Amino acid sequence: MLIDVHAHFLHERTPRADWAERNASRLRAGERVGITIHVASILGSWGHTSPTYFPSPADCTYGNDRMLALQREHPERIRGYVTVNPNYTEHALAEMGRCLDAGMIGLKLAASRRADDPLLDPLCALARDRGVPVLHHIWQHRRRDYAGQEASDAVELGRLAARHRSVQFILAHIGGGGDWLGTLPVIHGLPNILVDLSGSGVDGGMLEACLEAVGVERLLWGCDLTIETGWAKLRYLEHLLKPADLEQVRWGNAARIFPPGAFPTH
Amino acid sequence: MRTDVNCFLGSYPYRRVPGTSPDAVLAAMDRAGIDEAWVSHLPGIFWRDPAAGNAWLLETTSRHKRLKPVLAVHPELAGWEDVVLDAAEAGAPAVRCDPTYYGIAPSGAAMRALVGACGRAGIPLILAVRLEDGRQRHPHDHAAELPAAAVRSLIRADAAARIIITHADRPFVEEVHFGSTPEEAARTWWDICWIWGPPEDHLEILLQTIGPDRFVFGTGQPLRIPENAVAKLDLLELAPEDRAAIEAGNAAAACNAAGSR
C-alpha cells in the first residue's frame, strides 16, 4: 500500500484550461507509481475568483464540493482534505463539519493566516474532536513575507502544535521550498508534527536529515505538484530503510494518524 | 547505456552534502543504473580561479573510467584558452563555465570569446542555470541565476558553438528554444534534471513541442538524488529509441557534432 498524503486536484472554475488533463495525469502517474490513495485538497478556485492562498468562503465551498465529487467518483483512489480560510471562522467550522460528515478525512490549512494565530484554535479543536489530522502549508525557514500568501514556517506551526497536543499536524512539503535545514531542528521535540516528504526538492542529504531529526515514525510519503520527485524519494528510501520501516513511510504512519477506516484494509 | 551529463565531485560550500567523493558518486550511479557521468569539480565553481580544480579532476577521472572530466574555464583569467585546448586534448566531453558565480557578465565579451574558442576546439560548453532552488539558498549565496537571454546571445555568438544547459525549467527551455532559429536550437541541448514530470507534465510537453533530440540525461547529483531523473523518464511513454537518445545518444551527438571525443 502507498498513500500520498499531499495531492491536489483542479476543477473547471480555475484558471487552468487543462484542469481535466492534469487531474487525469495525476491518476495515471499514480497508477504507474503504485499509489493506492491520493489524499488531496482543492484550494478554492486556485486564483480564478479569489487568491489561491486566500480563498473566499464561496470558493472554499465550491472547491470542497468538487473534492467530494472526486472522492465519490474514485472511492478506490481518492480521499479529501477539507480546505478552509481561518479568517472566516463561522464558515470554516461549518465547512469542516459538512465535509467531514460527507467523508473527508483531514483538514487542509494553507496560508490565509499565520499558523500560530488564535484564529486557528477553534479549527484545531474541531479537528481534535473529529479525530482528523491537519495538513499545514509551510514555507521552510521563512525569513520574510512573500507576496500572495501569509505563509508559516515550522516555528509557527510548532506553537500551534504545542497548544493542541492531541491533534496530529502534517508539516507540508519538506522539499517544497525554503530552507528545510531550518525546519528540522525546530520540530524535533514536537511529536505531534509529522513531516510530509513531498515537494519538487530532491536535495541530496534531505531524507537522511529528516530521518535523523524526527525518526521514521514521523515521516509521511507524498508528492504534491511533482509525482516524479515523490517516486524518486521512495526509490531512495528503498535503499536507505529496512523493509518494515519503509512500510511505515509508505502507509503505516498515515494509517496511524488518519481516522480508522480512512484507507483500504490491508 | 545511460550517461549523466550533470554530475559533481567535491564539497558544496553552503551546506553539508553526503556522497560527494568519487567512490560515493560511483555507488550512487550503480544504484540509479548510470553507466557514465560527466563530472565537474563542485568547490571550484566558488573559487576565484575555478580552473585550479581541473588538475585534481583530471587525476581523479583518470582512475575512474566511468567518470569523464568537465574542466572549468574562467574566460577573464589569463591562460583560459589553454584550458579549452587542454580539455579537447584530454578527450573531455565538455568544459563548463558558471559566469554568475564567477562574477562576470553572462553574455559579455569574455563569455562570447569562450563560446568561440569552444567552437574552434570542437568541444561543447556546459552552463548551469542554477545549482539550488532559489528559495533555499544560503543568505550569502547571491549569485544570480543564468538568464535565458544570455543563452540566446551566446548560441548566436559563434556558428560552431555547442551548448548544453543544465538545471533549466520548462519556461527557460521554451524561451531559448523558440527564441532561436532552428539552426541555433540544433546546437543547444537541455538536461532534464529540473524539468517537472506529472501531473504538470512539463517534460512530456517539451518532448512533443521541441522533440527528444534536444534533451540529455542529467541528475545534478550529489546535490540532488539521481533517482529523480530516472523516475521522470520512467513516467513517460517513450519509444525505446527516443529514451536511448535522451539517456546517452544525444549527449554523444553533442560531442560528435562539436568534434570532440
Coordinates of C-alpha atoms in Angstrom, one line a residue:
Chain A
M1 CA 0.0 0.0 0.0
L2 CA 1.2 3.5 -0.8
I3 CA -0.5 6.7 0.4
D4 CA 0.2 10.1 -1.0
V5 CA -0.7 12.4 1.9
H6 CA -0.3 15.6 -0.2
A7 CA -2.1 15.7 -3.5
H8 CA -4.2 18.3 -5.3
F9 CA -6.8 18.4 -8.0
L10 CA -8.2 21.1 -10.2
H11 CA -11.7 21.9 -11.5
E12 CA -13.4 23.8 -14.2
R13 CA -13.6 27.1 -12.3
T14 CA -9.8 27.5 -12.0
P15 CA -7.5 29.5 -14.4
R16 CA -6.3 26.2 -15.9
A17 CA -7.9 25.2 -19.2
D18 CA -6.0 21.9 -18.9
W19 CA -7.5 21.1 -15.5
A20 CA -9.0 17.8 -16.6
E21 CA -5.8 16.7 -18.3
R22 CA -3.8 17.5 -15.1
N23 CA -6.3 15.5 -12.9
A24 CA -6.1 12.6 -15.3
S25 CA -2.3 12.8 -15.4
R26 CA -2.1 12.6 -11.6
L27 CA -4.2 9.5 -11.5
R28 CA -2.3 7.9 -14.5
A29 CA 1.0 8.6 -12.9
G30 CA -0.3 7.3 -9.6
E31 CA -1.2 4.0 -11.2
R32 CA 2.4 3.8 -12.6
V33 CA 4.0 4.5 -9.2
G34 CA 1.5 2.3 -7.3
I35 CA -0.2 5.0 -5.3
T36 CA -3.1 3.3 -3.5
I37 CA -4.8 6.5 -2.2
H38 CA -4.3 10.2 -3.1
V39 CA -5.3 12.3 -0.1
A40 CA -6.0 15.6 -1.8
S41 CA -7.2 19.1 -1.5
I42 CA -8.5 21.8 -3.7
L43 CA -7.5 25.3 -2.7
G44 CA -10.7 27.2 -3.7
S45 CA -10.6 28.4 -7.3
W46 CA -6.8 28.3 -7.5
G47 CA -6.8 32.1 -8.1
H48 CA -9.6 32.3 -10.5
T49 CA -12.1 34.2 -8.4
S50 CA -10.1 34.6 -5.2
P51 CA -6.4 34.1 -4.4
T52 CA -5.1 30.5 -4.1
Y53 CA -3.9 31.1 -0.5
F54 CA -6.7 33.5 0.5
P55 CA -9.7 31.6 -0.9
S56 CA -13.1 33.2 -0.4
P57 CA -15.7 31.2 1.6
A58 CA -17.7 30.6 -1.6
D59 CA -14.6 29.3 -3.4
C60 CA -13.7 27.1 -0.5
T61 CA -17.2 25.6 -0.6
Y62 CA -17.1 25.1 -4.3
G63 CA -13.6 23.6 -4.2
N64 CA -14.6 21.3 -1.4
D65 CA -17.7 20.2 -3.3
R66 CA -15.5 19.3 -6.3
M67 CA -13.2 17.4 -4.0
L68 CA -16.1 15.5 -2.5
A69 CA -17.2 14.7 -6.1
L70 CA -13.8 13.3 -6.9
Q71 CA -13.8 11.2 -3.8
R72 CA -17.2 9.8 -4.8
E73 CA -16.1 9.2 -8.4
H74 CA -12.9 7.4 -7.3
P75 CA -13.6 5.8 -4.0
E76 CA -10.8 3.3 -4.5
R77 CA -8.2 6.1 -5.1
I78 CA -9.1 9.5 -3.7
R79 CA -9.7 10.9 -0.2
G80 CA -10.2 14.6 0.6
Y81 CA -9.0 17.2 3.0
V82 CA -11.5 20.0 3.7
T83 CA -10.0 23.3 2.8
V84 CA -10.9 26.4 4.8
N85 CA -9.9 30.0 5.3
P86 CA -9.4 30.6 9.1
N87 CA -10.3 34.3 8.7
Y88 CA -13.9 33.2 8.3
T89 CA -14.3 31.2 11.5
E90 CA -18.0 30.5 11.3
H91 CA -17.8 29.4 7.7
A92 CA -14.7 27.4 8.3
L93 CA -16.2 25.4 11.2
A94 CA -19.4 24.8 9.3
E95 CA -17.4 23.7 6.2
M96 CA -15.4 21.3 8.3
G97 CA -18.5 19.8 9.8
R98 CA -20.2 19.4 6.4
C99 CA -17.2 17.9 4.6
L100 CA -16.1 15.6 7.4
D101 CA -19.6 14.4 7.7
A102 CA -19.5 13.7 3.9
G103 CA -16.4 11.6 4.2
M104 CA -13.4 13.8 4.1
I105 CA -10.6 12.6 6.3
G106 CA -8.5 15.7 7.2
L107 CA -8.2 19.5 7.4
K108 CA -6.1 21.5 5.0
L109 CA -4.8 24.8 6.1
A110 CA -2.8 26.7 3.5
A111 CA -1.6 30.3 4.1
S112 CA -4.5 32.5 4.8
R113 CA -3.5 33.2 8.4
R114 CA -0.3 32.6 10.3
A115 CA -0.2 29.1 11.9
D116 CA 0.2 30.4 15.5
D117 CA -2.7 32.8 15.2
P118 CA -5.5 32.2 17.8
L119 CA -8.0 32.1 14.9
L120 CA -6.7 28.6 14.2
D121 CA -7.5 27.3 17.6
P122 CA -11.2 26.5 17.2
L123 CA -10.5 24.7 13.9
C124 CA -7.9 22.6 15.6
A125 CA -10.2 21.9 18.5
L126 CA -12.8 20.6 16.0
A127 CA -10.1 18.5 14.3
R128 CA -9.3 17.0 17.7
D129 CA -13.0 16.3 18.3
R130 CA -13.4 14.7 14.9
G131 CA -10.1 12.8 15.1
V132 CA -8.6 14.1 11.8
P133 CA -5.1 15.4 11.1
V134 CA -4.2 18.9 9.9
L135 CA -2.1 19.3 6.9
H136 CA -0.5 22.8 7.1
H137 CA 1.3 24.5 4.2
I138 CA 4.8 25.5 5.2
W139 CA 7.5 27.8 3.8
Q140 CA 10.6 26.1 5.3
H141 CA 12.5 28.7 7.4
R142 CA 10.6 31.7 6.2
R143 CA 12.7 34.8 6.6
R144 CA 10.2 37.3 5.3
D145 CA 6.7 37.7 3.9
Y146 CA 6.1 36.5 0.4
A147 CA 3.5 38.0 -1.9
G148 CA 0.3 36.1 -2.3
Q149 CA 0.4 34.1 0.9
E150 CA 0.6 34.5 4.7
A151 CA 3.0 31.6 4.9
S152 CA 4.0 29.9 8.1
D153 CA 7.1 28.1 9.0
A154 CA 8.0 25.3 11.5
V155 CA 8.4 27.7 14.4
E156 CA 4.8 29.0 13.9
L157 CA 3.4 25.6 13.3
G158 CA 5.2 24.4 16.4
R159 CA 3.5 26.9 18.5
L160 CA 0.1 25.7 17.2
A161 CA 1.1 22.1 17.7
A162 CA 2.2 22.8 21.3
R163 CA -1.3 24.3 22.1
H164 CA -3.0 21.2 20.6
R165 CA -1.0 18.2 21.7
S166 CA -3.7 15.7 20.8
V167 CA -4.0 16.9 17.2
Q168 CA -1.7 15.3 14.6
F169 CA -0.2 18.0 12.3
I170 CA 1.4 17.3 9.0
L171 CA 4.2 19.8 8.1
A172 CA 3.7 20.2 4.4
H173 CA 6.3 19.5 1.7
I174 CA 9.7 19.5 3.3
G175 CA 11.0 19.7 -0.3
G176 CA 8.6 22.3 -1.3
G177 CA 10.6 25.4 -1.0
G178 CA 12.6 27.3 1.6
D179 CA 15.4 26.1 3.8
W180 CA 14.4 22.6 5.1
L181 CA 17.6 22.6 7.2
G182 CA 16.0 25.3 9.3
T183 CA 12.8 23.3 9.8
L184 CA 14.0 20.1 11.1
P185 CA 15.6 21.1 14.5
V186 CA 12.5 23.1 15.3
I187 CA 10.1 20.1 15.2
H188 CA 12.5 17.6 16.8
G189 CA 10.7 17.8 20.2
L190 CA 7.2 18.1 18.9
P191 CA 5.9 14.5 18.5
N192 CA 2.5 15.6 17.1
I193 CA 4.2 17.1 14.0
L194 CA 4.9 14.7 11.2
V195 CA 7.0 15.5 8.1
D196 CA 5.4 15.2 4.7
L197 CA 8.3 14.4 2.3
S198 CA 6.6 15.9 -0.8
G199 CA 7.8 18.8 -2.9
S200 CA 9.9 19.3 -6.0
G201 CA 13.1 19.4 -4.0
V202 CA 15.2 16.3 -4.1
D203 CA 18.3 17.5 -2.3
G204 CA 21.0 15.0 -1.5
G205 CA 21.0 14.6 2.2
M206 CA 17.5 15.8 2.8
L207 CA 16.0 12.4 3.5
E208 CA 18.8 11.4 5.9
A209 CA 18.3 14.7 7.7
C210 CA 14.6 14.1 8.1
L211 CA 15.2 10.6 9.5
E212 CA 17.8 11.9 11.9
A213 CA 15.6 14.7 13.1
V214 CA 12.2 13.0 13.7
G215 CA 12.7 9.3 13.1
V216 CA 11.0 7.0 10.6
E217 CA 7.7 7.0 12.6
R218 CA 7.1 10.7 11.8
L219 CA 7.7 10.6 8.1
L220 CA 4.8 10.6 5.6
W221 CA 5.2 10.0 1.9
G222 CA 3.7 12.4 -0.6
C223 CA 4.2 14.1 -4.0
D224 CA 2.4 17.5 -4.1
L225 CA 2.9 19.0 -7.6
T226 CA 5.6 16.6 -8.8
I227 CA 5.0 12.9 -8.8
E228 CA 8.4 12.1 -10.2
T229 CA 10.1 13.6 -7.1
G230 CA 7.9 11.6 -4.8
W231 CA 8.8 8.4 -6.7
A232 CA 12.5 9.3 -6.6
K233 CA 12.4 9.8 -2.9
L234 CA 10.6 6.5 -2.5
R235 CA 13.2 4.7 -4.6
Y236 CA 16.0 6.3 -2.5
L237 CA 14.3 5.3 0.7
E238 CA 14.1 1.7 -0.5
H239 CA 17.9 1.7 -0.2
L240 CA 18.0 3.7 3.0
L241 CA 15.4 1.9 5.1
K242 CA 14.7 -1.6 6.3
P243 CA 11.6 -3.0 4.7
A244 CA 9.5 -2.7 7.8
D245 CA 10.5 1.0 8.2
L246 CA 9.8 1.7 4.6
E247 CA 6.2 0.3 5.0
Q248 CA 5.7 2.9 7.8
V249 CA 6.7 5.7 5.5
R250 CA 4.7 4.3 2.6
W251 CA 1.4 4.0 4.5
G252 CA 1.7 2.8 8.1
N253 CA 2.3 6.3 9.6
A254 CA -0.6 7.7 7.6
A255 CA -2.9 4.9 8.7
R256 CA -2.0 5.8 12.2
I257 CA -2.9 9.4 12.1
F258 CA -5.9 9.4 9.8
P259 CA -9.3 8.2 11.1
P260 CA -9.9 4.5 11.3
G261 CA -11.3 3.2 8.1
A262 CA -9.9 6.0 6.0
F263 CA -7.9 3.6 3.9
P264 CA -8.5 0.2 2.5
T265 CA -7.9 -2.6 4.9
H266 CA -4.6 -4.3 4.5
Chain B
M1 CA 23.7 3.0 -21.8
R2 CA 22.9 5.9 -19.5
T3 CA 25.1 9.0 -19.4
D4 CA 24.7 11.6 -16.7
V5 CA 26.0 14.9 -18.1
N6 CA 25.3 16.8 -14.9
C7 CA 27.3 15.4 -12.0
F8 CA 29.7 16.9 -9.4
L9 CA 32.5 15.8 -7.2
G10 CA 33.7 17.5 -4.1
S11 CA 32.1 19.5 -1.3
Y12 CA 29.5 22.2 -1.5
P13 CA 30.2 25.4 0.4
Y14 CA 26.7 26.2 1.5
R15 CA 25.6 23.0 3.2
R16 CA 26.8 19.5 4.1
V17 CA 26.0 17.2 1.2
P18 CA 26.7 13.5 1.6
G19 CA 28.2 11.4 -1.1
T20 CA 30.5 13.8 -2.9
S21 CA 33.5 11.5 -3.2
P22 CA 34.3 9.7 -6.4
D23 CA 33.5 6.3 -4.7
A24 CA 30.2 7.6 -3.3
V25 CA 29.2 9.0 -6.7
L26 CA 30.1 5.7 -8.4
A27 CA 27.9 3.9 -5.8
A28 CA 25.1 6.3 -6.5
M29 CA 25.5 5.7 -10.2
D30 CA 25.3 1.9 -9.6
R31 CA 22.1 2.5 -7.6
A32 CA 20.5 4.6 -10.3
G33 CA 21.7 2.5 -13.2
I34 CA 24.0 5.2 -14.6
D35 CA 26.9 3.9 -16.7
E36 CA 28.9 7.1 -17.2
A37 CA 29.0 10.6 -15.6
W38 CA 30.4 13.8 -16.8
V39 CA 31.8 15.3 -13.6
S40 CA 32.6 18.8 -12.6
H41 CA 34.6 19.9 -9.6
L42 CA 32.0 21.5 -7.3
P43 CA 34.2 23.5 -5.0
G44 CA 36.0 25.1 -7.9
I45 CA 32.8 26.8 -9.0
F46 CA 33.2 29.1 -6.0
W47 CA 37.0 29.6 -6.2
R48 CA 38.5 32.8 -7.6
D49 CA 40.3 30.6 -10.1
P50 CA 37.8 27.8 -10.9
A51 CA 40.4 26.1 -13.2
A52 CA 42.5 25.4 -10.1
G53 CA 40.4 22.3 -9.6
N54 CA 41.0 20.9 -13.0
A55 CA 44.2 19.1 -12.2
W56 CA 42.5 17.2 -9.4
L57 CA 39.6 16.4 -11.6
L58 CA 41.8 15.1 -14.4
E59 CA 43.8 13.0 -12.0
T60 CA 40.7 11.6 -10.3
T61 CA 38.9 10.7 -13.5
S62 CA 42.0 9.1 -14.9
R63 CA 41.5 6.5 -12.1
H64 CA 37.8 6.0 -12.6
K65 CA 37.0 5.3 -16.3
R66 CA 33.2 5.8 -15.8
L67 CA 33.8 9.4 -14.8
K68 CA 34.6 11.9 -17.5
P69 CA 36.1 15.3 -16.6
V70 CA 34.3 18.6 -17.4
L71 CA 37.0 21.2 -16.9
A72 CA 36.1 24.6 -15.6
V73 CA 37.1 27.7 -17.6
H74 CA 37.1 31.3 -16.4
P75 CA 37.4 33.4 -19.5
E76 CA 38.6 36.5 -17.8
L77 CA 41.6 34.9 -16.3
A78 CA 44.9 34.6 -18.1
G79 CA 45.6 31.3 -19.8
W80 CA 41.9 30.3 -20.1
E81 CA 42.3 29.5 -23.8
D82 CA 44.8 26.8 -22.9
V83 CA 42.2 25.2 -20.6
V84 CA 39.9 24.8 -23.5
L85 CA 42.6 23.3 -25.7
D86 CA 43.8 21.0 -22.8
A87 CA 40.2 19.7 -22.4
A88 CA 39.9 18.9 -26.0
E89 CA 43.3 17.3 -26.0
A90 CA 42.4 15.2 -22.9
G91 CA 39.2 14.0 -24.5
A92 CA 37.0 15.7 -22.1
P93 CA 33.3 15.6 -23.2
A94 CA 32.8 19.3 -22.4
V95 CA 34.0 22.3 -20.5
R96 CA 31.9 24.3 -18.1
C97 CA 31.6 28.0 -17.1
D98 CA 29.5 29.5 -14.3
P99 CA 29.7 33.2 -15.1
T100 CA 27.3 34.4 -12.4
Y101 CA 29.2 32.5 -9.8
Y102 CA 32.5 33.9 -11.2
G103 CA 31.0 37.4 -11.1
I104 CA 31.4 38.1 -14.8
A105 CA 28.8 39.2 -17.3
P106 CA 27.0 36.0 -18.6
S107 CA 26.8 37.2 -22.1
G108 CA 29.7 39.7 -22.1
A109 CA 32.7 39.8 -24.4
A110 CA 34.7 37.2 -22.4
M111 CA 31.8 34.7 -22.5
R112 CA 31.4 35.3 -26.2
A113 CA 35.1 34.7 -26.7
L114 CA 34.8 31.5 -24.7
V115 CA 32.0 30.3 -26.9
G116 CA 34.1 31.0 -30.0
A117 CA 37.1 29.1 -28.6
C118 CA 34.9 26.1 -27.7
G119 CA 33.6 26.1 -31.2
R120 CA 37.0 26.2 -32.7
A121 CA 38.3 23.5 -30.3
G122 CA 35.3 21.3 -31.1
I123 CA 34.1 20.9 -27.5
P124 CA 30.7 21.6 -26.0
L125 CA 30.2 24.2 -23.3
I126 CA 28.1 23.4 -20.3
L127 CA 26.2 26.2 -18.5
A128 CA 24.1 25.7 -15.4
V129 CA 21.0 27.9 -14.8
R130 CA 21.2 27.3 -11.1
L131 CA 22.6 24.8 -8.6
E132 CA 19.9 25.0 -5.9
D133 CA 16.3 26.1 -5.6
G134 CA 16.4 29.9 -5.1
R135 CA 14.1 29.7 -2.1
Q136 CA 16.6 27.8 0.0
R137 CA 19.9 29.3 -0.9
H138 CA 22.3 30.4 1.8
P139 CA 21.9 34.1 2.8
H140 CA 25.3 34.8 1.4
D141 CA 24.8 32.9 -1.8
H142 CA 23.9 35.9 -4.0
A143 CA 25.0 34.7 -7.5
A144 CA 22.2 35.3 -10.0
E145 CA 20.7 32.5 -12.0
L146 CA 21.8 32.3 -15.6
P147 CA 19.4 34.5 -17.7
A148 CA 17.8 32.9 -20.7
A149 CA 18.8 36.0 -22.7
A150 CA 22.4 35.1 -22.1
V151 CA 21.9 31.7 -23.6
R152 CA 20.2 33.1 -26.7
S153 CA 23.0 35.6 -27.1
L154 CA 25.8 33.0 -26.6
I155 CA 24.4 30.5 -29.1
R156 CA 24.3 33.3 -31.7
A157 CA 27.9 34.3 -30.9
D158 CA 29.6 31.5 -32.9
A159 CA 28.1 29.2 -35.6
A160 CA 30.3 26.3 -34.4
A161 CA 29.3 26.6 -30.7
R162 CA 27.5 23.7 -29.0
I163 CA 26.0 24.5 -25.6
I164 CA 24.5 22.1 -23.0
I165 CA 22.3 23.8 -20.4
T166 CA 21.7 22.2 -17.1
H167 CA 19.1 22.9 -14.4
A168 CA 16.7 24.7 -16.7
D169 CA 12.9 24.5 -16.2
R170 CA 10.3 24.5 -18.9
P171 CA 9.8 28.2 -19.3
F172 CA 13.5 28.7 -19.6
V173 CA 13.8 26.0 -22.2
E174 CA 10.9 27.3 -24.3
E175 CA 12.1 30.9 -24.1
V176 CA 15.5 30.0 -25.5
H177 CA 14.4 27.3 -28.0
F178 CA 11.6 29.4 -29.6
G179 CA 13.8 32.5 -29.3
S180 CA 16.4 30.8 -31.5
T181 CA 16.5 29.9 -35.2
P182 CA 16.2 26.2 -35.9
E183 CA 19.9 26.2 -36.7
E184 CA 20.7 27.8 -33.4
A185 CA 18.4 25.5 -31.5
A186 CA 20.0 22.5 -33.1
R187 CA 23.2 23.4 -31.3
T188 CA 21.6 23.6 -27.9
W189 CA 20.9 20.7 -25.6
W190 CA 19.0 20.6 -22.3
D191 CA 19.4 18.3 -19.3
I192 CA 16.2 17.1 -17.8
C193 CA 17.1 17.4 -14.1
W194 CA 15.0 20.5 -13.4
I195 CA 12.0 19.8 -15.7
W196 CA 8.8 18.7 -14.0
G197 CA 7.0 15.4 -14.7
P198 CA 3.3 14.6 -14.0
P199 CA 0.8 15.9 -13.3
E200 CA 2.1 19.2 -14.9
D201 CA 3.9 17.1 -17.5
H202 CA 6.4 19.7 -18.5
L203 CA 8.9 17.2 -19.8
E204 CA 6.3 15.3 -21.8
I205 CA 5.0 18.6 -23.3
L206 CA 8.6 19.7 -24.2
L207 CA 9.3 16.4 -25.9
Q208 CA 6.2 16.9 -28.0
T209 CA 6.8 20.6 -28.9
I210 CA 10.6 20.6 -29.2
G211 CA 11.4 17.0 -29.7
P212 CA 13.5 14.4 -28.0
D213 CA 16.7 15.2 -29.8
R214 CA 17.4 18.3 -27.7
F215 CA 17.3 16.6 -24.3
V216 CA 20.0 14.8 -22.4
F217 CA 20.0 12.8 -19.2
G218 CA 21.3 14.8 -16.2
T219 CA 20.8 14.5 -12.5
G220 CA 22.7 17.3 -10.7
Q221 CA 23.9 14.6 -8.2
P222 CA 25.0 14.6 -5.5
L223 CA 23.3 17.9 -4.8
R224 CA 20.2 16.2 -6.0
I225 CA 19.3 12.5 -5.7
P226 CA 19.9 10.8 -9.1
E227 CA 16.7 8.7 -8.8
N228 CA 14.7 11.8 -9.8
A229 CA 15.9 11.9 -13.4
V230 CA 15.3 8.2 -13.8
A231 CA 11.8 8.4 -12.3
K232 CA 10.7 11.1 -14.7
L233 CA 11.8 9.1 -17.7
D234 CA 10.0 6.0 -16.2
L235 CA 6.8 8.0 -16.0
L236 CA 6.9 8.8 -19.8
E237 CA 5.5 6.6 -22.6
L238 CA 8.7 6.9 -24.6
A239 CA 9.7 5.0 -27.7
P240 CA 12.8 3.0 -26.9
E241 CA 14.9 4.9 -29.5
D242 CA 13.8 8.2 -28.0
R243 CA 14.6 7.1 -24.5
A244 CA 18.0 5.8 -25.6
A245 CA 18.7 9.1 -27.3
I246 CA 17.9 11.1 -24.2
E247 CA 19.8 8.7 -21.9
A248 CA 23.0 8.7 -24.0
G249 CA 22.7 9.2 -27.7
N250 CA 22.1 12.9 -27.7
A251 CA 25.0 13.6 -25.3
A252 CA 27.2 11.6 -27.7
A253 CA 25.8 13.6 -30.6
A254 CA 26.6 16.9 -28.9
C255 CA 30.2 15.7 -28.5
N256 CA 30.4 14.3 -32.0
A257 CA 28.8 17.4 -33.6
A258 CA 31.4 19.5 -31.8
G259 CA 34.2 17.3 -32.9
S260 CA 35.4 16.2 -29.5
R261 CA 36.0 12.8 -28.0

